[in-house]
Short mmCIF file of C-alpha atoms in Angstrom, two decimals:
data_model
loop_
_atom_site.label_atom_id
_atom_site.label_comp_id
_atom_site.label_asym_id
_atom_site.label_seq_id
_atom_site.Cartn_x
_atom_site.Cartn_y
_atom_site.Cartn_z
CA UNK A 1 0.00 0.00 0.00
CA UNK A 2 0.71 3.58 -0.58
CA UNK A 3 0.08 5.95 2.33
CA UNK A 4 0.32 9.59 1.67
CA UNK A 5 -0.43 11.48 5.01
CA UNK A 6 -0.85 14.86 5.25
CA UNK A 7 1.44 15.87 2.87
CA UNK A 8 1.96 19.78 2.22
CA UNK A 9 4.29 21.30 -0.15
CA UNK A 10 5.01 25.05 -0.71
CA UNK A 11 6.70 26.57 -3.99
CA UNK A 12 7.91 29.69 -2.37
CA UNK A 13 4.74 31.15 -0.53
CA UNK A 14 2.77 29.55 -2.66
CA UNK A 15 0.96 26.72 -1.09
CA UNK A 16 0.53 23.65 -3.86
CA UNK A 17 -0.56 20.51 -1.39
CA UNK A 18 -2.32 21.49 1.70
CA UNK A 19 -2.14 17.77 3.84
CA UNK A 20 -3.07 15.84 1.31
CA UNK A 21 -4.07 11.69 2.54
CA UNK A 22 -4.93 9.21 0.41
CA UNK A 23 -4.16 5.81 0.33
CA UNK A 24 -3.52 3.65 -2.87
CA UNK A 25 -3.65 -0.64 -2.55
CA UNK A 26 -1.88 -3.10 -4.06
CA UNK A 27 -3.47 -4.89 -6.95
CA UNK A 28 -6.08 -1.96 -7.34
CA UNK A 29 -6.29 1.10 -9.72
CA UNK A 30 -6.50 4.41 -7.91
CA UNK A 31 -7.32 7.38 -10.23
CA UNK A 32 -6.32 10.64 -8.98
CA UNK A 33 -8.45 13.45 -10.19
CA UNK A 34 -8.52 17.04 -10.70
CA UNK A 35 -8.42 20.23 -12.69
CA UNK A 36 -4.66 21.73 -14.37
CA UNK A 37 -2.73 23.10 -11.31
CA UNK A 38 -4.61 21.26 -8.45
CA UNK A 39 -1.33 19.12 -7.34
CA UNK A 40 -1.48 15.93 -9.48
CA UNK A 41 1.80 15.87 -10.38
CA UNK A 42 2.80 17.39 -6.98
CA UNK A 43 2.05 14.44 -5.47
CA UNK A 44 3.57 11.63 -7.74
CA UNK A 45 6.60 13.70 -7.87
CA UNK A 46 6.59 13.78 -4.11
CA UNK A 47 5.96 10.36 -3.51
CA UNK A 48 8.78 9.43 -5.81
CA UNK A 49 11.03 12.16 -3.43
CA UNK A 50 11.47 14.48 -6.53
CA UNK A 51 10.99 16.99 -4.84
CA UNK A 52 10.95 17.63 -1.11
CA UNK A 53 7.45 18.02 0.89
CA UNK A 54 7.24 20.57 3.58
CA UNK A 55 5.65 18.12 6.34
CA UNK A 56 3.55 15.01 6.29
CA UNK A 57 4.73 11.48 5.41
CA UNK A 58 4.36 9.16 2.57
CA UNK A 59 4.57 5.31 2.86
CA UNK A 60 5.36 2.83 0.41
CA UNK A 61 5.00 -0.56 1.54
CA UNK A 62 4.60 0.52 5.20
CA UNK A 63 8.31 2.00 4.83
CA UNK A 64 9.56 5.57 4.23
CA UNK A 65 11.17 5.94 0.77
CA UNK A 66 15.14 5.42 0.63
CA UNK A 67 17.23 4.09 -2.33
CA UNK A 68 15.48 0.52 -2.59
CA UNK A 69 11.95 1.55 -2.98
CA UNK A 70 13.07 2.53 -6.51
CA UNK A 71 13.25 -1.29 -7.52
CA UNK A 72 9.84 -1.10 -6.31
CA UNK A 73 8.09 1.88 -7.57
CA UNK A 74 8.26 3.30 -11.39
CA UNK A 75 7.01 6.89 -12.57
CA UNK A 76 5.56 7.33 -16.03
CA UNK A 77 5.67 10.91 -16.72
CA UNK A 78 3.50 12.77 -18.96
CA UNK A 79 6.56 13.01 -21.52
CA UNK A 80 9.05 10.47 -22.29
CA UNK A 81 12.97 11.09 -20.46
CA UNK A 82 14.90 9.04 -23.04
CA UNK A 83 17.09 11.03 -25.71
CA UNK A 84 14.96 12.30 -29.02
CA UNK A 85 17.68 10.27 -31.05
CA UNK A 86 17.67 6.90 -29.55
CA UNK A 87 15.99 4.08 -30.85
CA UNK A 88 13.46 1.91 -29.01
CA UNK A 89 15.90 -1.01 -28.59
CA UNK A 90 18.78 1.74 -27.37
CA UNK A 91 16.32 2.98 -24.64
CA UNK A 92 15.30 -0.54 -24.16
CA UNK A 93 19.13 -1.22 -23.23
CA UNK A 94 19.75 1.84 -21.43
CA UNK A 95 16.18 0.91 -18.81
CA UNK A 96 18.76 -2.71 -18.35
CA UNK A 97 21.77 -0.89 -17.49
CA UNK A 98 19.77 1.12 -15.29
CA UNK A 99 17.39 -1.07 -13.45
CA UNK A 100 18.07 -5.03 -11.82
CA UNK A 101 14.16 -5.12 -12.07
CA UNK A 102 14.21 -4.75 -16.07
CA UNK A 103 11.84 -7.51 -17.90
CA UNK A 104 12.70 -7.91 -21.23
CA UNK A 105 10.31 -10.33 -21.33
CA UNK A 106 7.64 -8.46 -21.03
CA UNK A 107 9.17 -5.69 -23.10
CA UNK A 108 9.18 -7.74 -25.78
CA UNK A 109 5.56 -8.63 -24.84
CA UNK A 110 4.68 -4.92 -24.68
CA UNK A 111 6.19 -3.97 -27.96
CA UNK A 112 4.30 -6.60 -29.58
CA UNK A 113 0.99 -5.26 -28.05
CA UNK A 114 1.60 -2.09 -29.03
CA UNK A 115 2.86 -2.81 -32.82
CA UNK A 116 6.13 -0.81 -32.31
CA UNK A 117 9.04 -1.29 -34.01
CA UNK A 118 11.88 -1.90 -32.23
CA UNK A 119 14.46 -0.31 -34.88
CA UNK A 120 12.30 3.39 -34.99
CA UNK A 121 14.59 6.25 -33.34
CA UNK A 122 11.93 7.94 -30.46
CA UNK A 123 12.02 11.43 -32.13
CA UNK A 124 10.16 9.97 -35.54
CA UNK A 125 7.69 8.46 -33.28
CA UNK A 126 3.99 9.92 -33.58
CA UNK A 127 2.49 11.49 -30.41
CA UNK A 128 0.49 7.76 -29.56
CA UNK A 129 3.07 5.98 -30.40
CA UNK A 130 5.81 8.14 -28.15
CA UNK A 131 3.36 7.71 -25.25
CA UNK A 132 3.15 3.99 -25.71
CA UNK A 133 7.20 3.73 -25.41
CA UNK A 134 6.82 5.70 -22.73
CA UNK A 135 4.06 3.23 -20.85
CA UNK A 136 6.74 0.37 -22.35
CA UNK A 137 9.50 1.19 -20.57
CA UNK A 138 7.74 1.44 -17.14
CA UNK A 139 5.24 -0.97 -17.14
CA UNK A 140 8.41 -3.31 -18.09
CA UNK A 141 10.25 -2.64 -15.17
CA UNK A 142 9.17 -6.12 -12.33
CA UNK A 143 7.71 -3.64 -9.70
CA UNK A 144 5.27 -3.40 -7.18
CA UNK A 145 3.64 -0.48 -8.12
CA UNK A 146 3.32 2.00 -10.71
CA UNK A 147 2.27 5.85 -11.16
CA UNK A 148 1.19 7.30 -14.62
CA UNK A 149 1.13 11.13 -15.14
CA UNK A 150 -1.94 11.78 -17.44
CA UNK A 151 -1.13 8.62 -19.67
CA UNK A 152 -4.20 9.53 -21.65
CA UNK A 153 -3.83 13.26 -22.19
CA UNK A 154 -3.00 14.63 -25.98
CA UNK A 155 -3.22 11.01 -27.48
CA UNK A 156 -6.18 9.65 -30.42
CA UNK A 157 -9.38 7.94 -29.54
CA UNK A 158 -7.41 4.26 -30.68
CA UNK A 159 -4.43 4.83 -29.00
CA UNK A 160 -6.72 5.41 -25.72
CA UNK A 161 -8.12 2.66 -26.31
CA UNK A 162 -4.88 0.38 -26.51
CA UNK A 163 -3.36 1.96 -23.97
CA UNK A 164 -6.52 0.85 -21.71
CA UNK A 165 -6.67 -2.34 -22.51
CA UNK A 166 -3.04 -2.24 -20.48
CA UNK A 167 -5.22 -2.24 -17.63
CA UNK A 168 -7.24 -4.96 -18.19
CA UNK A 169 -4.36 -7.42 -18.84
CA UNK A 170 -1.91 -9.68 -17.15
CA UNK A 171 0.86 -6.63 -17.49
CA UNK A 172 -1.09 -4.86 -14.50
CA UNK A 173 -2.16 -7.63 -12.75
CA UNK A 174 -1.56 -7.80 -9.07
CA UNK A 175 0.10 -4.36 -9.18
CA UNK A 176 -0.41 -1.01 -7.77
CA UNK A 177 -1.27 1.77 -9.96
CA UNK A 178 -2.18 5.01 -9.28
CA UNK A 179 -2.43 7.46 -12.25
CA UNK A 180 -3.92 10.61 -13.18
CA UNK A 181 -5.82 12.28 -15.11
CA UNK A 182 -8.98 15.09 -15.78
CA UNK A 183 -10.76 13.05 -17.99
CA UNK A 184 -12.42 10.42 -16.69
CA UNK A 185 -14.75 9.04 -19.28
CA UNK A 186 -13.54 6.64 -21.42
CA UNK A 187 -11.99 4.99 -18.41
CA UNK A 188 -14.76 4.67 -15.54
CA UNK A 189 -14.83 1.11 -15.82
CA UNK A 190 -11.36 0.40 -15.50
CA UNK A 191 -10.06 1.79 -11.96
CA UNK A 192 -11.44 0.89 -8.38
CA UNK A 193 -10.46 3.80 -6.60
CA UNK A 194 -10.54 7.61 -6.81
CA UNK A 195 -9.44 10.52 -5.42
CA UNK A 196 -10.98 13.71 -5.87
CA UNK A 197 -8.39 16.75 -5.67
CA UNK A 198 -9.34 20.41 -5.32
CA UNK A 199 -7.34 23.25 -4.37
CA UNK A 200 -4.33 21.31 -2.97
CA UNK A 201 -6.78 18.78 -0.95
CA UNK A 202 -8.33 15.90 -1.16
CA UNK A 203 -11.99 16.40 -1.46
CA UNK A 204 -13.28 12.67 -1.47
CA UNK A 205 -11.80 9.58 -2.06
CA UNK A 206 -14.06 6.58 -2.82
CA UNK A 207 -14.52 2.96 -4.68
CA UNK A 208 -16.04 3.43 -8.07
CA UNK A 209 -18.26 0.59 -7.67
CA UNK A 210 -19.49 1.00 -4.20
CA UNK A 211 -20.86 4.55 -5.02
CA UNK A 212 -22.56 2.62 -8.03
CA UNK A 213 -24.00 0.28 -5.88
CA UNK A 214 -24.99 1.88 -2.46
CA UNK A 215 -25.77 5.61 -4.39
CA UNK A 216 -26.29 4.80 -7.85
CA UNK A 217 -24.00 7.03 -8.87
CA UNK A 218 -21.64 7.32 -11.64
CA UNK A 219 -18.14 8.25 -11.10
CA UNK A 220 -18.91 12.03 -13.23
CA UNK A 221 -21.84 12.24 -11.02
CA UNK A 222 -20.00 12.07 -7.82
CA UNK A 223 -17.37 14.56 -9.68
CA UNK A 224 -19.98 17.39 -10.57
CA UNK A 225 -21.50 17.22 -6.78
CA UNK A 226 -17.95 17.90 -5.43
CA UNK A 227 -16.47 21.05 -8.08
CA UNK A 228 -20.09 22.16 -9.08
CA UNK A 229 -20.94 23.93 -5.82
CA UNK B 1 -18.27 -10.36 -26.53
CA UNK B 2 -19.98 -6.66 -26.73
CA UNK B 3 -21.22 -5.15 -23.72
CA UNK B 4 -22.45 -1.39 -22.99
CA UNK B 5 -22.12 -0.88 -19.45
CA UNK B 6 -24.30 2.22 -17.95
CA UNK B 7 -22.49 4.26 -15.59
CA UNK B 8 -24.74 4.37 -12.59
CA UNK B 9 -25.43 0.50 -11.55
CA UNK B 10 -22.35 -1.68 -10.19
CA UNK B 11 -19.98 -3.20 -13.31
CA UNK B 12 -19.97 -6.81 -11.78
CA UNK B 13 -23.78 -6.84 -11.80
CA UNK B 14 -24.04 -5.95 -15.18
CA UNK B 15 -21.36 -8.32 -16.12
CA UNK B 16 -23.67 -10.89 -13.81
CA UNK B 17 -27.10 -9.59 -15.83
CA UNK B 18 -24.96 -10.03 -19.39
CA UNK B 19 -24.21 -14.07 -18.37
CA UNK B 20 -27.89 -14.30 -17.41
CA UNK B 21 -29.30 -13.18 -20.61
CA UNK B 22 -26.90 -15.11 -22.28
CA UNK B 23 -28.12 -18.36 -20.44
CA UNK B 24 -31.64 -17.39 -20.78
CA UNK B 25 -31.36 -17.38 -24.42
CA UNK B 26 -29.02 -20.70 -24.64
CA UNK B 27 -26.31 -19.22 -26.00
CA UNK B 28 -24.43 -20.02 -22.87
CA UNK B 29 -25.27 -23.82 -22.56
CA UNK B 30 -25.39 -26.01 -19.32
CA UNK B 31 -21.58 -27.20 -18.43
CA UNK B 32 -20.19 -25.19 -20.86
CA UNK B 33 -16.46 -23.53 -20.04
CA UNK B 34 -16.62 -19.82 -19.88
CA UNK B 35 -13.53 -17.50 -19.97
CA UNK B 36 -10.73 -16.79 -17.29
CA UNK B 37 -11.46 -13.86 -14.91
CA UNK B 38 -8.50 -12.56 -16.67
CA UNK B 39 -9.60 -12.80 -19.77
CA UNK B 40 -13.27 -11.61 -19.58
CA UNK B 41 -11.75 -8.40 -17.85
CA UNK B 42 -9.92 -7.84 -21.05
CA UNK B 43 -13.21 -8.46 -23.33
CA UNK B 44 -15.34 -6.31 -21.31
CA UNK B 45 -12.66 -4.09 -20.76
CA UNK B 46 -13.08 -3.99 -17.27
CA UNK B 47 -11.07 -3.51 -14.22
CA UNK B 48 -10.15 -8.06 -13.10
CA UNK B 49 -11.34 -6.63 -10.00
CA UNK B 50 -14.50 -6.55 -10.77
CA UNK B 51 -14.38 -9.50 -13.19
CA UNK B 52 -13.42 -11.52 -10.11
CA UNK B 53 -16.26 -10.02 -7.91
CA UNK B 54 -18.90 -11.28 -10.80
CA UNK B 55 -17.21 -14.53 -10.94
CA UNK B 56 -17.35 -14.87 -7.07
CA UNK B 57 -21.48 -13.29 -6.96
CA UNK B 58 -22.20 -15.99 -9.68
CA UNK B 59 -20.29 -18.83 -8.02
CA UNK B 60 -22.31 -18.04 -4.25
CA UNK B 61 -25.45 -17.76 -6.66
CA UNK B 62 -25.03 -21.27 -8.16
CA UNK B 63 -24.70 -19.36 -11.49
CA UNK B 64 -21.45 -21.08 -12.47
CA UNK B 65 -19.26 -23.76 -10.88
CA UNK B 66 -15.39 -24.30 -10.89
CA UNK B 67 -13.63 -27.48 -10.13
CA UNK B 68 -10.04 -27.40 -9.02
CA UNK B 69 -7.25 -26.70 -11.89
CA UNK B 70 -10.17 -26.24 -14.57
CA UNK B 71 -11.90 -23.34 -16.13
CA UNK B 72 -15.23 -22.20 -14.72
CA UNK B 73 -18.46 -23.84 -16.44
CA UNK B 74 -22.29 -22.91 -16.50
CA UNK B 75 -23.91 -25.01 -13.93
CA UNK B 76 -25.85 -27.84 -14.77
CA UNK B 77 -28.34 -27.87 -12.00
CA UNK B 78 -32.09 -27.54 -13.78
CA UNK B 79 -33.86 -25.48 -11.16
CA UNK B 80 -30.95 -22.80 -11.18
CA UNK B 81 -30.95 -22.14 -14.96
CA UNK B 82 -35.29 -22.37 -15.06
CA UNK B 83 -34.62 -19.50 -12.03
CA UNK B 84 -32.34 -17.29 -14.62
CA UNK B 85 -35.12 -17.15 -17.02
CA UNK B 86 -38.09 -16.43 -14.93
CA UNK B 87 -36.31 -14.01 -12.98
CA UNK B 88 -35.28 -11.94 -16.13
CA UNK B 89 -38.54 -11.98 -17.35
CA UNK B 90 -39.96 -11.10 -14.34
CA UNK B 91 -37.48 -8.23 -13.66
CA UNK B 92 -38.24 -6.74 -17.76
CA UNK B 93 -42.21 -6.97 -16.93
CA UNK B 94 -42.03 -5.31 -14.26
CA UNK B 95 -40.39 -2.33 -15.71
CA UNK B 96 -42.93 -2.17 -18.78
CA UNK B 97 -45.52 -2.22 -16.14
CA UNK B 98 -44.00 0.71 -14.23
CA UNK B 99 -43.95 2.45 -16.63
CA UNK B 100 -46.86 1.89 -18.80
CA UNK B 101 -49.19 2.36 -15.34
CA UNK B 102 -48.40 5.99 -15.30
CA UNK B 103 -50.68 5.85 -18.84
CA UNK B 104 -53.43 4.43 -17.61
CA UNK B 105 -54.39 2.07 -20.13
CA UNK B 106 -57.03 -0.58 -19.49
CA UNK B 107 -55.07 -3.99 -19.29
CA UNK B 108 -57.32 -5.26 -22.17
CA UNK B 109 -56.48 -2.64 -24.64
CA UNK B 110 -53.10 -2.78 -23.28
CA UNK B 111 -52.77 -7.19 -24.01
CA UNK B 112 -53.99 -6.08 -27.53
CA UNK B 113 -51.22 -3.49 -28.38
CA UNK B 114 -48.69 -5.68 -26.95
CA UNK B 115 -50.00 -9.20 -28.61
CA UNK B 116 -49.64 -6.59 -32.33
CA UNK B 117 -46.58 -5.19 -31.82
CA UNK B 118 -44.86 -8.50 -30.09
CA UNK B 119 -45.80 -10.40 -33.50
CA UNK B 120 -44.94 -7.24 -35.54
CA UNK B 121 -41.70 -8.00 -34.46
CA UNK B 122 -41.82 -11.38 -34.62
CA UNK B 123 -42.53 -10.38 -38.85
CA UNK B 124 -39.72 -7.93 -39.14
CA UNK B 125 -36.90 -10.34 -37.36
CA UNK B 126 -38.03 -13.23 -39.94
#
C-alpha cells in the first residue's frame, strides 16, 4: 500500500498541497483526479522524493522511501525522459543498465501489443506511439507499483483505447497503480479507486463501484457534486 | 463479446445480468467452459477486479461452478438455470408495467397493443 499522510508542499509562498491523505492498494487502480494546477503531479513527484514536501509522510510498503523503494516503484511521466535520437531497442538497453528489475520479457511482450518497431529512433515516433514507449519502458520494469502522469492526455481515440486495454491485462495484474488524469470518461470502468483533488486537498476519495451500488451514482456524477458547488 | 455498461449501476452486476441473458437465451449452454477472470476483464474491458467479484457473486449464486485446476463452467443444476429465465422476465415486466401504469391504459387494450406489436416483431426479425 501507498500511504500519503498529510502531505503539504510550498513553492515559495505559494501553497501547492495542503495535507493531502490518500491511500492507494496493491493490486487496485487508484485514479487521482482534478483540474490543471490542483497538485497531481505534486504528489507523484513527491511520492517518488522528486521533490521535497514541507511536512507530512508518505509510505510505500509501510516503509519511508530510501534508495530501494526505486526497484519497487516506477514513474511514467506525462513526456518520455529518453534522448529524441535513440531508438526503441537503445532505450530498451539503457532501462537494463539502469534497473536489476528490467523484464525484457515483457518488453518484448509490450512492444508486440503495441505494434512498435523496435528499430524506430523515439524522435520519428507519432504522439500515440511516443506515449506507448513511454508506458513500455515502465510498465516493463518487475515492480510493485506504478504511477502514470496523465497517460491519456493529448493522445487519439485508438491509442486510448490500446493503452486501456493495459489495464485490463496480465501486465497490471496484481500491481499497484495510481495514475492521473482530468478526464475520466472513457476509463470509468477500469479503476477501483478515486481521489478527488481540489485546491491542494483531497476532497473525497471513494470505490467506483461502491458509489454505483450503495448511491447509484456514476463516477462524473460524484465529480460534478464535489467542483459544481 | 460486446457489452455497454451504464455508468450508474455496479460493473460486476451488469457483467452478472450479461451471463444471465446469455443463459436465458441458450447461448451459454449447461456445463459449458466460460472465460478466465483474466480474460473476460480484457473483453469487457473492465477492471479483473470486478471481473473476479462477478465470478465470485455468480459462483455463491449457483450461477457457475469451478472445479479445481479447470476453467469455470455454467452449472448444470435444472432449477438454477429455469430460475435465470423467470427471474429476467420477471425483472423486464415489471419495468414495462412501471412504466406503462403511469398511462393508464385498461389492461385489455393494453394485451392487444402488446400481442400486435410482439408479432410485428416477430414479422420484421423473420
Amino acid at each position: 500500500m501507498i500511504e500519503v499522510k498529510a502531505v503539504e508542499k510550498n513553492y515559495g509562498s505559494k501553497k501547492i498541497l495542503k495535507g493531502v491523505s490518500f491511500t492507494a492498494n496493491k493490486g487496485e487502480i487508484t485514479c487521482l483526479i482534478g483540474i490543471n494546477g490542483v497538485g497531481k503531479t505534486t504528489i507523484l513527484n513527491a511520492i517518488m522524493a522528486l521533490t521535497p514536501i514541507n511536512s507530512g509522510q508518505i509510505l510505500i510498503g509501510g516503509e519511508p522511501i530510501d534508495k530501494h523503494t526505486f526497484e519497487k516503484i516506477t514513474f511514467i511521466p506525462d513526456a518520455i525522459t529518453m534522448l529524441p535520437h535513440m531508438t526503441i531497442a537503445e532505450a530498451m538497453e539503457f532501462m537494463n543498465d539502469f534497473y536489476t528489475g528490467w523484464n525484457q520479457r515483457r518488453a518484448t511482450e509490450l512492444l508486440g501489443f503495441f505494434r512498435l518497431n523496435p528499430s524506430d529512433k523515439i524522435s520519428s515516433l507519432s504522439k500515440g506511439n511516443t506515449a506507448k514507449v513511454n508506458l513500455l519502458l515502465g510498465l516493463a520494469l518487475d515492480v510493485d507499483y506504478v504511477l502514470m502522469d496523465e497517460p491519456f492526455s493529448g493522445i487519439d481515440m485508438f491509442s486510448r483505447e490500446e493503452i486501456a486495454n493495459v489495464f485490463t491485462s496480465h501486465l497490471i495484474e496484481n500491481r499497484g497503480v495510481i495514475l492521473t488524469t482530468h478526464e475520466i470518461g472513457d476509463i470509468e470502468h477500469l479503476i477501483d479507486k478515486v481521489v478527488l483533488l481540489d485546491d491542494g486537498m483531497v476532497t473525497k476519495e471513494f470505490n467506483a463501484e461502491e458509489v454505483r451500488e450503495t448511491e447509484g451514482k456514476s463516477v462524473i456524477d460524484v465529480m460534478r457534486e464535489v467542483y459544481q458547488r | 463479446m460486446n457489452v455497454n455498461f451504464n455508468n450508474r449501476d455496479p460493473v460486476y452486476l451488469q457483467i452478472i445480468r450479461y451471463f444471465k441473458e446469455k443463459i436465458a437465451v441458450g447461448e451459454l449452454a449447461p456445463g459449458e467452459e466460460i472465460p478466465s477472470r483474466r480474460e473476460l476483464a480484457n473483453k469487457l474491458k473492465v477492471n479483473p477486479n470486478t471481473a473476479q467479484r462477478a465470478y465470485k457473486e455468480m459462483e455463491e449464486q449457483g450461477l457457475i461452478y469451478t472445479e479445481k485446476n479447470h476453467p469455470s463452467k455454467i452449472t448444470t443444476d435444472i432449477k438454477v438455470l429455469g430460475k435465470v429465465r423467470n427471474e429476467l422476465l420477471d425483472e423486464a415486466v415489471d419495468m414495462f408495467v412501471t412504466s406503462v401504469r403511469s398511462i393508464n391504459v385498461p389492461v385489455e387494450e393494453l394485451l392487444d397493443l402488446v400481442r400486435v406489436k410482439y408479432s410485428a416483431n416477430d414479422d420484421k426479425e423473420a
